Amino acid sequence: MRSINRTGLVSGTGLIITALTATLVALVFPIWSYADRSGTGLDTLNAQTVSTQFGPLSALDREFITKVRLAGLWELPAGQQAQERGTTQAVRAAGEHLIEGHTFLDSRVRNVAARLGLELPNQPNPQQRQWLATLDAAHGTDYDRKFANILRKAHGKVFSVVAQVRANTRNSLVRDLADDANTTVLDHIKVLEATGYVDFDALAQDAATASPPPLTNSPAPPGPTRSPGSPIPVTPAAGYSLPPAASRANPSSTP
């Protein structure tokens, strides 16, 4: 009987300890679960935003500036190549628009980065270098088709980023740059589609199955930097009308 009682006592004590442990876990879980969710939303925005004389500069703002620079680093040579290899006037015209548009945007983004003290990349990223390699290996109609689809796909993805930045940025320089980028990217989308080679079904399927893109290795908060040079020497064609740079009216001249 003593043995049975002792076993019952031990079993009862174990049950009590188990119940207390379960209760403690239930109480603690919401605390660490909530803490694990901190660092998102407004907390992250505040933590990753720095002050500038042109307004707060967020991590997304800095990523956008980096993406504009990166776009020019590979689309300028792609545009020059299209003018040389394109088998149709529409493909060669799209190449010209890429050259003109990104010459304009690259000048704008270097000016914005210099005013904000941001460092910019001087080489395309690995994915962009792979796109250029794919185009290098293509010829004839195959080149036309790959040029139109690779560039159209890339512009479609950056178009949504431009819209997000334009809608949410609190920095006046970034807002004006987004205006110019929006005009330029939309122009490029239209001329690429005008080639007649864009596969819209493939674009839709890619968008439906794509995972969120990784963040670009954006520059750190503003600090002393050396301004990068132009990616390649190009001369805008006299007959091409560039979108005007965004600018604010002079308050003193307003009636």
CSV table of C-alpha atoms in Angstrom, one decimal:
chain,number,residue,atom,x,y,z
A,1,MET,CA,0.0,0.0,0.0
A,2,ARG,CA,2.8,2.4,0.8
A,3,SER,CA,4.3,1.7,-2.6
A,4,ILE,CA,1.0,2.5,-4.3
A,5,ASN,CA,0.6,5.7,-2.4
A,6,ARG,CA,4.1,6.8,-3.1
A,7,THR,CA,3.5,6.2,-6.8
A,8,GLY,CA,0.3,8.1,-6.8
A,9,LEU,CA,1.9,11.0,-5.0
A,10,VAL,CA,4.7,11.1,-7.6
A,11,SER,CA,2.2,10.9,-10.4
A,12,GLY,CA,0.0,13.6,-8.9
A,13,THR,CA,3.0,15.9,-8.4
A,14,GLY,CA,4.1,15.3,-12.0
A,15,LEU,CA,0.7,16.3,-13.3
A,16,ILE,CA,0.7,19.4,-11.2
A,17,ILE,CA,4.2,20.4,-12.5
A,18,THR,CA,3.1,19.6,-16.1
A,19,ALA,CA,0.0,21.8,-15.7
A,20,LEU,CA,2.0,24.7,-14.2
A,21,THR,CA,4.5,24.4,-17.1
A,22,ALA,CA,1.8,24.5,-19.7
A,23,THR,CA,0.2,27.5,-18.0
A,24,LEU,CA,3.5,29.3,-17.9
A,25,VAL,CA,4.1,28.6,-21.6
A,26,ALA,CA,0.7,29.9,-22.5
A,27,LEU,CA,1.4,33.1,-20.6
A,28,VAL,CA,4.8,33.6,-22.1
A,29,PHE,CA,4.0,32.7,-25.7
A,30,PRO,CA,2.0,35.9,-26.5
A,31,ILE,CA,4.9,37.9,-25.1
A,32,TRP,CA,7.7,36.5,-27.2
A,33,SER,CA,5.4,36.0,-30.1
A,34,TYR,CA,4.5,39.7,-30.1
A,35,ALA,CA,8.1,40.7,-29.5
A,36,ASP,CA,9.1,38.6,-32.6
A,37,ARG,CA,6.7,40.7,-34.6
A,38,SER,CA,8.3,43.9,-33.5
A,39,GLY,CA,10.6,45.5,-36.1
A,40,THR,CA,7.9,45.4,-38.8
A,41,GLY,CA,5.6,48.1,-40.1
A,42,LEU,CA,6.1,51.5,-38.5
A,43,ASP,CA,8.9,50.4,-36.2
A,44,THR,CA,11.0,49.3,-39.2
A,45,LEU,CA,10.1,52.4,-41.1
A,46,ASN,CA,11.3,54.6,-38.3
A,47,ALA,CA,14.4,52.6,-37.6
A,48,GLN,CA,15.6,52.6,-41.3
A,49,THR,CA,14.7,56.2,-42.1
A,50,VAL,CA,17.3,59.0,-41.9
A,51,SER,CA,16.7,62.7,-41.9
A,52,THR,CA,17.8,64.9,-44.7
A,53,GLN,CA,17.2,68.5,-45.7
A,54,PHE,CA,14.9,67.3,-48.4
A,55,GLY,CA,12.7,65.2,-46.1
A,56,PRO,CA,13.0,61.8,-44.4
A,57,LEU,CA,14.9,59.2,-46.5
A,58,SER,CA,13.6,55.6,-46.1
A,59,ALA,CA,15.3,52.3,-46.9
A,60,LEU,CA,12.9,51.9,-49.8
A,61,ASP,CA,13.9,55.4,-51.1
A,62,ARG,CA,17.6,54.3,-51.0
A,63,GLU,CA,16.8,51.0,-52.7
A,64,PHE,CA,14.9,52.9,-55.5
A,65,ILE,CA,17.9,55.2,-56.1
A,66,THR,CA,20.2,52.2,-56.4
A,67,LYS,CA,17.8,50.5,-58.8
A,68,VAL,CA,17.7,53.5,-61.1
A,69,ARG,CA,21.5,53.6,-61.3
A,70,LEU,CA,21.6,49.8,-61.9
A,71,ALA,CA,19.1,50.0,-64.6
A,72,GLY,CA,21.2,52.4,-66.6
A,73,LEU,CA,24.3,50.3,-66.1
A,74,TRP,CA,23.0,47.5,-68.2
A,75,GLU,CA,20.2,49.0,-70.3
A,76,LEU,CA,22.5,51.6,-71.9
A,77,PRO,CA,24.8,49.0,-73.4
A,78,ALA,CA,21.7,46.8,-74.3
A,79,GLY,CA,20.2,49.8,-76.1
A,80,GLN,CA,23.4,50.4,-78.1
A,81,GLN,CA,23.6,46.7,-79.0
A,82,ALA,CA,20.0,46.7,-80.2
A,83,GLN,CA,20.7,49.6,-82.5
A,84,GLU,CA,23.5,47.5,-84.0
A,85,ARG,CA,21.9,44.0,-84.1
A,86,GLY,CA,18.2,44.7,-84.3
A,87,THR,CA,16.8,43.3,-87.6
A,88,THR,CA,13.8,45.7,-87.6
A,89,GLN,CA,13.4,49.4,-87.3
A,90,ALA,CA,11.1,48.9,-84.3
A,91,VAL,CA,13.8,47.0,-82.3
A,92,ARG,CA,16.4,49.6,-83.3
A,93,ALA,CA,14.1,52.4,-82.2
A,94,ALA,CA,13.5,50.7,-78.9
A,95,GLY,CA,17.3,50.6,-78.5
A,96,GLU,CA,17.5,54.3,-79.1
A,97,HIS,CA,14.8,55.0,-76.5
A,98,LEU,CA,16.8,53.0,-73.9
A,99,ILE,CA,19.9,55.0,-74.6
A,100,GLU,CA,18.2,58.3,-74.5
A,101,GLY,CA,16.0,57.6,-71.5
A,102,HIS,CA,18.7,56.1,-69.3
A,103,THR,CA,21.3,58.7,-70.3
A,104,PHE,CA,18.8,61.2,-68.9
A,105,LEU,CA,17.9,59.1,-65.8
A,106,ASP,CA,21.5,58.3,-65.0
A,107,SER,CA,22.4,62.0,-64.9
A,108,ARG,CA,19.4,62.6,-62.7
A,109,VAL,CA,20.1,59.8,-60.2
A,110,ARG,CA,23.8,60.8,-59.9
A,111,ASN,CA,22.7,64.3,-59.1
A,112,VAL,CA,20.2,63.1,-56.5
A,113,ALA,CA,22.7,60.7,-54.9
A,114,ALA,CA,25.3,63.4,-54.7
A,115,ARG,CA,22.9,65.8,-52.9
A,116,LEU,CA,21.9,63.0,-50.5
A,117,GLY,CA,25.4,61.8,-50.0
A,118,LEU,CA,24.6,58.3,-51.2
A,119,GLU,CA,27.0,55.8,-52.8
A,120,LEU,CA,26.0,54.3,-56.1
A,121,PRO,CA,27.1,51.1,-57.8
A,122,ASN,CA,29.4,51.2,-60.9
A,123,GLN,CA,28.7,47.7,-62.2
A,124,PRO,CA,25.5,45.8,-63.1
A,125,ASN,CA,24.4,43.2,-60.7
A,126,PRO,CA,24.9,39.4,-61.5
A,127,GLN,CA,21.4,39.0,-62.9
A,128,GLN,CA,21.8,42.0,-65.2
A,129,ARG,CA,25.2,40.7,-66.4
A,130,GLN,CA,23.5,37.4,-67.2
A,131,TRP,CA,20.9,39.2,-69.2
A,132,LEU,CA,23.6,41.0,-71.2
A,133,ALA,CA,25.4,37.6,-71.8
A,134,THR,CA,22.2,36.1,-73.1
A,135,LEU,CA,21.8,39.0,-75.5
A,136,ASP,CA,25.4,38.8,-76.6
A,137,ALA,CA,24.9,35.1,-77.6
A,138,ALA,CA,21.8,35.9,-79.7
A,139,HIS,CA,21.5,36.9,-83.3
A,140,GLY,CA,18.9,37.7,-85.9
A,141,THR,CA,15.3,37.3,-85.1
A,142,ASP,CA,16.2,35.3,-82.0
A,143,TYR,CA,18.1,38.5,-80.8
A,144,ASP,CA,15.0,40.7,-81.5
A,145,ARG,CA,12.7,38.4,-79.5
A,146,LYS,CA,15.1,38.0,-76.5
A,147,PHE,CA,15.9,41.7,-76.4
A,148,ALA,CA,12.2,42.7,-76.4
A,149,ASN,CA,11.1,40.1,-73.7
A,150,ILE,CA,14.1,40.4,-71.3
A,151,LEU,CA,13.9,44.2,-71.3
A,152,ARG,CA,10.1,44.3,-71.1
A,153,LYS,CA,10.1,41.9,-68.2
A,154,ALA,CA,12.7,44.0,-66.3
A,155,HIS,CA,10.8,47.2,-67.0
A,156,GLY,CA,7.5,45.7,-65.8
A,157,LYS,CA,9.1,44.8,-62.4
A,158,VAL,CA,10.7,48.2,-61.8
A,159,PHE,CA,7.5,50.0,-62.8
A,160,SER,CA,5.7,48.7,-59.7
A,161,VAL,CA,8.6,49.8,-57.5
A,162,VAL,CA,8.5,53.3,-59.0
A,163,ALA,CA,4.8,53.5,-58.2
A,164,GLN,CA,5.3,52.4,-54.6
A,165,VAL,CA,8.1,54.9,-54.0
A,166,ARG,CA,6.2,57.8,-55.7
A,167,ALA,CA,3.1,57.0,-53.6
A,168,ASN,CA,4.9,56.8,-50.2
A,169,THR,CA,8.1,58.7,-50.2
A,170,ARG,CA,8.5,61.8,-48.0
A,171,ASN,CA,11.7,63.0,-49.7
A,172,SER,CA,11.2,65.7,-52.3
A,173,LEU,CA,14.3,64.7,-54.4
A,174,VAL,CA,13.1,61.0,-54.5
A,175,ARG,CA,9.6,62.1,-55.4
A,176,ASP,CA,10.9,64.1,-58.4
A,177,LEU,CA,13.2,61.3,-59.5
A,178,ALA,CA,10.3,58.9,-59.3
A,179,ASP,CA,8.3,61.2,-61.6
A,180,ASP,CA,11.1,61.1,-64.2
A,181,ALA,CA,11.6,57.4,-63.8
A,182,ASN,CA,7.8,56.7,-64.2
A,183,THR,CA,7.8,58.7,-67.5
A,184,THR,CA,10.9,57.0,-68.8
A,185,VAL,CA,10.0,53.5,-67.8
A,186,LEU,CA,6.5,53.8,-69.3
A,187,ASP,CA,8.0,55.1,-72.5
A,188,HIS,CA,10.4,52.1,-72.7
A,189,ILE,CA,7.5,49.6,-72.0
A,190,LYS,CA,5.6,51.1,-74.9
A,191,VAL,CA,8.4,51.0,-77.4
A,192,LEU,CA,9.4,47.4,-76.4
A,193,GLU,CA,5.8,46.3,-76.9
A,194,ALA,CA,5.7,48.1,-80.3
A,195,THR,CA,8.4,45.7,-81.5
A,196,GLY,CA,5.7,43.0,-81.8
A,197,TYR,CA,7.9,40.4,-80.0
A,198,VAL,CA,6.6,40.7,-76.4
A,199,ASP,CA,5.1,37.5,-75.1
A,200,PHE,CA,2.3,38.8,-72.8
A,201,ASP,CA,1.2,35.3,-71.7
A,202,ALA,CA,4.7,34.6,-70.4
A,203,LEU,CA,4.8,37.9,-68.6
A,204,ALA,CA,1.5,37.1,-66.9
A,205,GLN,CA,2.5,33.6,-65.9
A,206,ASP,CA,5.9,34.9,-64.6
A,207,ALA,CA,4.1,37.5,-62.4
A,208,ALA,CA,1.7,34.9,-61.1
A,209,THR,CA,4.5,32.5,-60.0
A,210,ALA,CA,7.3,34.8,-59.1
A,211,SER,CA,8.4,35.1,-55.4
A,212,PRO,CA,9.1,38.5,-53.9
A,213,PRO,CA,12.4,39.9,-55.3
A,214,PRO,CA,15.3,40.2,-52.9
A,215,LEU,CA,16.2,43.6,-51.6
A,216,THR,CA,18.9,45.4,-53.6
A,217,ASN,CA,22.1,46.0,-51.6
A,218,SER,CA,21.2,49.6,-51.1
A,219,PRO,CA,23.6,52.1,-49.8
A,220,ALA,CA,23.9,52.9,-46.1
A,221,PRO,CA,22.4,56.1,-44.8
A,222,PRO,CA,23.9,59.3,-46.2
A,223,GLY,CA,27.6,60.0,-45.7
A,224,PRO,CA,30.6,61.4,-47.6
A,225,THR,CA,30.9,59.6,-50.9
A,226,ARG,CA,32.6,60.0,-54.3
A,227,SER,CA,30.2,60.6,-57.2
A,228,PRO,CA,30.3,57.8,-59.8
A,229,GLY,CA,31.0,58.6,-63.4
A,230,SER,CA,28.7,58.0,-66.4
A,231,PRO,CA,28.4,54.3,-67.2
A,232,ILE,CA,29.2,54.7,-70.9
A,233,PRO,CA,29.7,57.8,-73.2
A,234,VAL,CA,26.6,58.4,-75.2
A,235,THR,CA,25.3,61.4,-77.1
A,236,PRO,CA,21.5,61.9,-77.2
A,237,ALA,CA,20.0,62.0,-80.7
A,238,ALA,CA,18.8,65.4,-81.7
A,239,GLY,CA,15.4,64.2,-82.7
A,240,TYR,CA,14.5,62.5,-79.5
A,241,SER,CA,12.4,64.4,-77.0
A,242,LEU,CA,13.4,63.5,-73.4
A,243,PRO,CA,10.9,63.8,-70.6
A,244,PRO,CA,11.6,67.1,-68.7
A,245,ALA,CA,13.3,67.0,-65.4
A,246,ALA,CA,10.8,67.4,-62.5
A,247,SER,CA,11.2,70.8,-60.9
A,248,ARG,CA,9.4,73.0,-58.4
A,249,ALA,CA,8.1,76.4,-59.2
A,250,ASN,CA,10.1,79.2,-57.7
A,251,PRO,CA,7.9,80.5,-54.8
A,252,SER,CA,9.0,84.1,-55.4
A,253,SER,CA,7.8,83.9,-59.0
A,254,THR,CA,4.3,82.7,-58.1
A,255,PRO,CA,1.7,85.4,-58.5
